[in-house]
Short mmCIF file of C-alpha atoms in Angstrom, two decimals:
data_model
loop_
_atom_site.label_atom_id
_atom_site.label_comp_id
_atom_site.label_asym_id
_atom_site.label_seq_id
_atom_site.Cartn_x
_atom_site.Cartn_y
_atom_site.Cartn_z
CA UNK A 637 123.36 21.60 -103.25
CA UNK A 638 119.69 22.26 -104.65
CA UNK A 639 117.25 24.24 -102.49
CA UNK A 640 115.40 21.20 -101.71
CA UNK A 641 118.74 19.67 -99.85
CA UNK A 642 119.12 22.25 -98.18
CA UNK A 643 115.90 22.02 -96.71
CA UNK A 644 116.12 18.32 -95.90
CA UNK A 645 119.71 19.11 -94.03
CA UNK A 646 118.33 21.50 -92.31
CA UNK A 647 115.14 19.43 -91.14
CA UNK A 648 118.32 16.76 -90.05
CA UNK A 649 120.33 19.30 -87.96
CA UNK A 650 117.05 20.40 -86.16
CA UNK A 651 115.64 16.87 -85.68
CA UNK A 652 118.49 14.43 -85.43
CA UNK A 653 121.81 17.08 -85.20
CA UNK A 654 123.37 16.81 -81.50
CA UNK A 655 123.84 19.72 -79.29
CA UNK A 656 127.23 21.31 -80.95
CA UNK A 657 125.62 20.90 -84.65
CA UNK A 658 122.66 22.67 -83.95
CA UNK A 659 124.42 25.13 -82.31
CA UNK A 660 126.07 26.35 -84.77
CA UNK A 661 123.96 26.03 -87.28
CA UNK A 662 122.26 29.07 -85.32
CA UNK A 663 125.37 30.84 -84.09
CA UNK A 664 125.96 34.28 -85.98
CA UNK A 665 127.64 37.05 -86.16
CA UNK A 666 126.34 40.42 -87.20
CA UNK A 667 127.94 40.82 -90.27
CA UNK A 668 126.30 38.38 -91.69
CA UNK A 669 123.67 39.38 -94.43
CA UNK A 670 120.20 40.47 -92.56
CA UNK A 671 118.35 37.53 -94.52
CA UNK A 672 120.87 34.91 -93.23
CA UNK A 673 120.26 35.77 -89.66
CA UNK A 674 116.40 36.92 -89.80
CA UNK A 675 115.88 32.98 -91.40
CA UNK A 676 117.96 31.71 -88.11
CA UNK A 677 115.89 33.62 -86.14
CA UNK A 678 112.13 32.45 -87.10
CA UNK A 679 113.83 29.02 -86.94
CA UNK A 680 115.00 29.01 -83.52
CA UNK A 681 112.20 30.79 -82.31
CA UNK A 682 109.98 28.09 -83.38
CA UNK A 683 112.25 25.08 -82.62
CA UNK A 684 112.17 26.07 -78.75
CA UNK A 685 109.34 27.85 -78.34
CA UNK A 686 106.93 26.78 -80.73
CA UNK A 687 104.25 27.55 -77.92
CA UNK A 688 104.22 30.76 -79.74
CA UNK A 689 103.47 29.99 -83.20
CA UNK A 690 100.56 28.55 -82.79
CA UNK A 691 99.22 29.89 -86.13
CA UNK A 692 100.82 31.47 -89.09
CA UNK A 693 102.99 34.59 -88.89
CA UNK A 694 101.21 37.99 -90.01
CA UNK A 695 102.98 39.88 -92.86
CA UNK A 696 103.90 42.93 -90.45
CA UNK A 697 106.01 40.13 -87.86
CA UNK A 698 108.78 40.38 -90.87
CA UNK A 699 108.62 44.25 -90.28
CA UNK A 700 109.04 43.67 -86.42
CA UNK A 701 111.75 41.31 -87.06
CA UNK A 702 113.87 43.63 -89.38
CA UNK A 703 113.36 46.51 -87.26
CA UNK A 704 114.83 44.63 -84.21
CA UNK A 705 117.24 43.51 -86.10
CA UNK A 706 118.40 47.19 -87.63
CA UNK A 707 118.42 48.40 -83.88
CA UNK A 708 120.49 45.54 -82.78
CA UNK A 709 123.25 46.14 -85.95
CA UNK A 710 123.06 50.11 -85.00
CA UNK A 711 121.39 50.60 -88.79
CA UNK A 712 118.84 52.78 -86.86
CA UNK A 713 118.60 55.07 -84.06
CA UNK A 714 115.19 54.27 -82.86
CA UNK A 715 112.39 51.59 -83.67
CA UNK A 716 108.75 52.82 -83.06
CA UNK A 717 106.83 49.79 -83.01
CA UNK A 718 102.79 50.67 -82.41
CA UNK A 719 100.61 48.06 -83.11
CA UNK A 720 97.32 47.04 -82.14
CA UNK A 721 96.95 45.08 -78.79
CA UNK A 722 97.38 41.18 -79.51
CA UNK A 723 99.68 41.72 -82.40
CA UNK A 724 102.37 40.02 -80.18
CA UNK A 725 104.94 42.66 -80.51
CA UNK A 726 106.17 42.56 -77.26
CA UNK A 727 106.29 38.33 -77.46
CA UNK A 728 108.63 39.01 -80.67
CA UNK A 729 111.03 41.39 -79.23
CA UNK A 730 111.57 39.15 -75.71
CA UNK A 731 111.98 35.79 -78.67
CA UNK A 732 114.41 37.83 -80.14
CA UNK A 733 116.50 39.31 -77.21
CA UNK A 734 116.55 35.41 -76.10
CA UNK A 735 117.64 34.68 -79.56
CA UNK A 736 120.66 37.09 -79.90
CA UNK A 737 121.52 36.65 -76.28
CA UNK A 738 122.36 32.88 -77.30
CA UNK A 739 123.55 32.97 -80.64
CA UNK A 740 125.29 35.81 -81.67
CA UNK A 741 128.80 34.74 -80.80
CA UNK A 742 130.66 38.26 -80.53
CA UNK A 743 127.94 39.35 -78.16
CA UNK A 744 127.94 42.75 -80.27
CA UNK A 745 125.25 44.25 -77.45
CA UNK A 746 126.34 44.28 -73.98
CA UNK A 747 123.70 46.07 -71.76
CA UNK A 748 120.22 46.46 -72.36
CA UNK A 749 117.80 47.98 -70.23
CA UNK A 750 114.12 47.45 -70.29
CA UNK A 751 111.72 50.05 -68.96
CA UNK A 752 108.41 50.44 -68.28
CA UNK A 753 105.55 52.45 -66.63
CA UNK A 754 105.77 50.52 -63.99
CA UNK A 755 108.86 49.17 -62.42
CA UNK A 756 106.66 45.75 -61.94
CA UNK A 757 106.17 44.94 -65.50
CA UNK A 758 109.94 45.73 -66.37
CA UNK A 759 110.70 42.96 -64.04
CA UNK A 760 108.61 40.64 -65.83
CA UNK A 761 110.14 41.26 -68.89
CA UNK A 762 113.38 40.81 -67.44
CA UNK A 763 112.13 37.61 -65.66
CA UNK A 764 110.51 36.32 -68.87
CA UNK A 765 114.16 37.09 -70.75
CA UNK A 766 115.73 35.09 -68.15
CA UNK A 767 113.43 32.27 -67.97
CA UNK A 768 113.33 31.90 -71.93
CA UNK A 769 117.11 31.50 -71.89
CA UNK A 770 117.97 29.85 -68.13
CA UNK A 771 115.21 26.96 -68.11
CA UNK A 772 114.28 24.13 -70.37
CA UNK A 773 116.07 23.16 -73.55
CA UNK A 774 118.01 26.21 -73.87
CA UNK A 775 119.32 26.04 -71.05
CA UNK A 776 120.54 22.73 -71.92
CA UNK A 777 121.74 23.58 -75.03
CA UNK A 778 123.53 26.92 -74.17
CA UNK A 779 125.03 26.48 -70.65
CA UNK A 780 127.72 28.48 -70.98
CA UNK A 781 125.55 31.86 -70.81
CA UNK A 782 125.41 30.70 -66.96
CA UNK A 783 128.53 28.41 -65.91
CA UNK A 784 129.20 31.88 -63.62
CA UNK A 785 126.67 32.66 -61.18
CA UNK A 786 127.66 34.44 -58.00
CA UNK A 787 125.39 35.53 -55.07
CA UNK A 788 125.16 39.21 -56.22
CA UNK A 789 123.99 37.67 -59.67
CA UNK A 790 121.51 35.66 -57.98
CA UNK A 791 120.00 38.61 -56.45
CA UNK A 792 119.15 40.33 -59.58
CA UNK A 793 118.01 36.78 -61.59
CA UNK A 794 115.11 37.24 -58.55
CA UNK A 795 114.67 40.56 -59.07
CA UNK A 796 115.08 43.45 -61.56
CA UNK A 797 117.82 42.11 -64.04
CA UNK A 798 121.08 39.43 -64.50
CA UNK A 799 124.31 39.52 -66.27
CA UNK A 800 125.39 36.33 -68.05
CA UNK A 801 128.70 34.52 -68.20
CA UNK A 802 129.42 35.70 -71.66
CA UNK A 803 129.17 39.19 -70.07
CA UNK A 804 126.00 40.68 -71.32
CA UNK A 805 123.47 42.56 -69.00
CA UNK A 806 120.04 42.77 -68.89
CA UNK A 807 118.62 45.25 -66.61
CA UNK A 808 115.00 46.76 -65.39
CA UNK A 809 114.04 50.25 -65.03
CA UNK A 810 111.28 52.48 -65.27
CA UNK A 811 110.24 55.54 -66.98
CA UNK A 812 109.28 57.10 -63.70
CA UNK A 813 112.63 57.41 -62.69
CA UNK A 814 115.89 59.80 -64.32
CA UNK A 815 118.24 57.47 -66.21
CA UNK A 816 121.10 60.29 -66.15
CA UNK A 817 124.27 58.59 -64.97
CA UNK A 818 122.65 55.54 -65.58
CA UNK A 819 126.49 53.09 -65.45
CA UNK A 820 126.66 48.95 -65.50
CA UNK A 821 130.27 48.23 -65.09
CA UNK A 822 132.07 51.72 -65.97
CA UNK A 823 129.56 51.07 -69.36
CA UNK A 824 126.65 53.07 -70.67
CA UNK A 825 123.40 51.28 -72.11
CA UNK A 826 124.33 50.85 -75.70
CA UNK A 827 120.18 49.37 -75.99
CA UNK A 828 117.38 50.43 -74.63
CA UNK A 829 113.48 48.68 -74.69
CA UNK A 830 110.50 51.20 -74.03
CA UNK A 831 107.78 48.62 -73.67
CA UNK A 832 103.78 50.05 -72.06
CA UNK A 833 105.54 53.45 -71.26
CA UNK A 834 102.59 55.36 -71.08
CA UNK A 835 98.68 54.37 -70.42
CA UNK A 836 95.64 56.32 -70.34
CA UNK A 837 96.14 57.41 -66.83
CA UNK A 838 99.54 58.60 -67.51
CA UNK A 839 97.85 61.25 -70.29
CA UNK A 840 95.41 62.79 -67.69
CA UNK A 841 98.29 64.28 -66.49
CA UNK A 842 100.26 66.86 -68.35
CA UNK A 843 103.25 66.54 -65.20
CA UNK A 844 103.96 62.94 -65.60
CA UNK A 845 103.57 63.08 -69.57
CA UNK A 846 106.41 65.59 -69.58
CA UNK A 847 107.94 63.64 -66.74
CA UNK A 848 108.10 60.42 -68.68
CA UNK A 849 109.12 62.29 -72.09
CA UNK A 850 112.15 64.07 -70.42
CA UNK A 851 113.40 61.00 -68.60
CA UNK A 852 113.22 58.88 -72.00
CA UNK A 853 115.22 62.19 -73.36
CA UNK A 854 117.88 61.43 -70.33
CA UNK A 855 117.89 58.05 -71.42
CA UNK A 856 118.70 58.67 -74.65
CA UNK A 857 121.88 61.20 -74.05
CA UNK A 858 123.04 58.49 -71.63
CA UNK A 859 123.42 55.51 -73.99
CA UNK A 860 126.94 54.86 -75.23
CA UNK A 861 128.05 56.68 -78.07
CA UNK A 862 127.95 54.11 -80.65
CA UNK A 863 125.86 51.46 -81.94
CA UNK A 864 123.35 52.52 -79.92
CA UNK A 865 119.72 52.12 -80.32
CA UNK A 866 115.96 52.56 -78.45
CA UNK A 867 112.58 50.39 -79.48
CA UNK A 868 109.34 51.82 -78.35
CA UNK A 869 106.67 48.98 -78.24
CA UNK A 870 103.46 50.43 -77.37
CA UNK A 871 99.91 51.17 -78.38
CA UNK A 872 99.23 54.61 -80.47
CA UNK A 873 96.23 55.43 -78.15
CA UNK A 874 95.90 59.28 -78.26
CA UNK A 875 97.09 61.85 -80.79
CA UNK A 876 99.02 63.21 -77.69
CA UNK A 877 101.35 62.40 -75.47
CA UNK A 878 104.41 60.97 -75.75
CA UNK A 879 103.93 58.19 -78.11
CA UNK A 880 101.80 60.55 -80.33
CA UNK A 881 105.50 62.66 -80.69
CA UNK A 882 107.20 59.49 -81.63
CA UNK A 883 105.04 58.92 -84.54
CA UNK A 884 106.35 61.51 -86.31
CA UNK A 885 109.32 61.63 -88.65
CA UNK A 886 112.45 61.50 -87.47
CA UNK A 887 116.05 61.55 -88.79
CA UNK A 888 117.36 57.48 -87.69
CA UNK A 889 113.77 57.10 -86.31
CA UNK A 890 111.69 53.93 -88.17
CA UNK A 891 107.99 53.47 -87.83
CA UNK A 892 105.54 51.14 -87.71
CA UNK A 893 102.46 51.53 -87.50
CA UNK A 894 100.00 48.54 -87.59
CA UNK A 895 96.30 48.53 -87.11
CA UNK A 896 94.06 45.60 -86.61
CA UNK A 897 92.66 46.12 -89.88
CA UNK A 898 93.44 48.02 -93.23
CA UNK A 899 92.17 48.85 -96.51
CA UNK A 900 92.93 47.18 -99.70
CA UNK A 901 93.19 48.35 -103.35
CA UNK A 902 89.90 47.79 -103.76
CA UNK A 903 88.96 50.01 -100.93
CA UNK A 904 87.63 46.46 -98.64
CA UNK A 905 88.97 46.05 -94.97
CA UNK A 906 91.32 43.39 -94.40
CA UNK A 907 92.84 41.51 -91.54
CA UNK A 908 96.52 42.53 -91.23
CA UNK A 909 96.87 39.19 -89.03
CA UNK A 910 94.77 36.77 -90.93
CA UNK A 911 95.64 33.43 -89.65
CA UNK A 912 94.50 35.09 -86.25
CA UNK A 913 91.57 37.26 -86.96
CA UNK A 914 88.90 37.02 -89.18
CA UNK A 915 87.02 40.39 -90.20
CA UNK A 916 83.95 39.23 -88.36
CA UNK A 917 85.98 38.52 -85.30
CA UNK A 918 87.52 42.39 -85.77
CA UNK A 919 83.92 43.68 -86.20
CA UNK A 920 82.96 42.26 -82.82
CA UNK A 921 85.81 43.25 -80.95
CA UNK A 922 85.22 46.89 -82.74
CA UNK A 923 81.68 46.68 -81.02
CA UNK A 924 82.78 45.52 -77.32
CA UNK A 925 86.04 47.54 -77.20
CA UNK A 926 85.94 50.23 -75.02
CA UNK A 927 88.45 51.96 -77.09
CA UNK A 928 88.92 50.67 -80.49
CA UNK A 929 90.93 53.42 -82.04
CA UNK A 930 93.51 53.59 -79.39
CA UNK A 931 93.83 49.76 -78.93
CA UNK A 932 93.56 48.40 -82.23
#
């Protein structure tokens, strides 16, 4: 079959193909080759959701993508992603928990636990998880993530997590609190998200920096032993604190790093989202941002 049939069958799957064909056309497992399922990923995502694509993808969305995915196969430890604010880091990593909670069919992470800051905006992401995956056409398609739904169950969909019918939980927390002992179901976290983990008020004190950096520690020594992994999304806004110790190297530790802007060969700034920003769109939010450095 030439590239260009392959193409128009998968056009047919996505536009004509019935519930079961399209399916498993995205069902994977996760030794399949990274390409295989990145390529099922960016389709799905924009077959249900293509609210978020509104314009093109930026180069650095492939780096997001692959460093998800490394966390999720256990190829890494830990996933730094810092990027400037807009770069919809934290919209790729909820698309893609949604994504593997759905299709991988060996459901090769069980328990994830997403913390924040504030135990408010943990919930959310939780929430949004839920919503992306429990409402709407994926719900339709994959009902089987929720044939079982008892009371307790119902309590946490309303509040700070849920555990599906194919036995995966998802589970809020916050980085103000010890995770030490932290147990779902006689099991450890083998994942954990770090999403707006620390804020400006956070480093004008030195107590709850150290506070937040030993309980992220805890978490750490209390994921399961294997195939474990943490992702840090957040914004690199001082050279100290706790996200300023995460940007250095690491053994199993990946980084990215993306700025609004960057330098090419030539020395010229360039968008590193162009489809979204122009350079005289980055110049005026330079000159109105009340911290450019630290947000972008």
């Amino acid at each position: 079959m030439s590239l260009s049939k392959e193409y128009l069958e998968i056009n047919r799957i996505l536009d004509e193909g019935d519930q079961e064909e399209i399916k498993t056309f995205f069902a994977f497992t996760v030794d399949e080759p990274d390409e295989m399922i990145l390529f099922k990923f960016e389709l799905w995502s924009a077959h249900f959701f293509p609210q978020y694509f509104k314009v093109e993808d930026a180069p650095f969305h492939a780096d997001i993508d692959q460093g998800n995915l490394d966390i999720y196969k256990g190829n890494i430890d830990e996933f730094v992603d810092a990027a400037f604010r807009g770069a919809a880091k934290t919209t790729r990593t909820k698309l893609w928990r949604s994504f593997v909670l759905c299709n991988d069919t060996e459901h090769f992470k069980r328990f994830l636990k997403i913390g924040c800051k504030k135990i408010a905006n943990a919930k959310k992401l939780v929430t949004s998880i839920y919503n992306m995956v429990a409402t709407g056409r994926v719900r339709r398609y994959y009902p089987e993530i929720f044939t079982r739904v008892e009371a307790k169950e119902k309590r946490q969909e309303t509040m700070g997590g849920f555990v599906t019918a194919t036995g995966v939980s998802i589970q809020a927390t916050t980085v103000g609190v010890e995770q030490r002992g932290d147990v779902e179901d006689e099991s450890r976290p083998d994942e954990i998200w770090f999403d707006d983990f620390e804020t400006r008020n956070t480093l004008r004190s030195m107590v709850e920096t150290n506070q937040i950096n030993d309980n992220m520690e805890e978490a750490l020594d209390g994921m399961a032993i294997e195939r474990s992994g943490i992702t840090y999304t957040c914004n690199y806004i001082s050279e100290r604190g706790n996200v300023h110790k995460l940007m250095q190297p690491a053994q199993g530790r990946r980084i990215l790093d993306t700025a609004i802007k960057y330098r090419d060969e030539e020395g010229e700034w360039q968008p590193s989202w162009p489809a979204k920003h122009t350079m005289q769109r980055i110049n005026k939010i330079e000159s109105n941002a009340k911290d450019f450095p630290g947000e972008y």
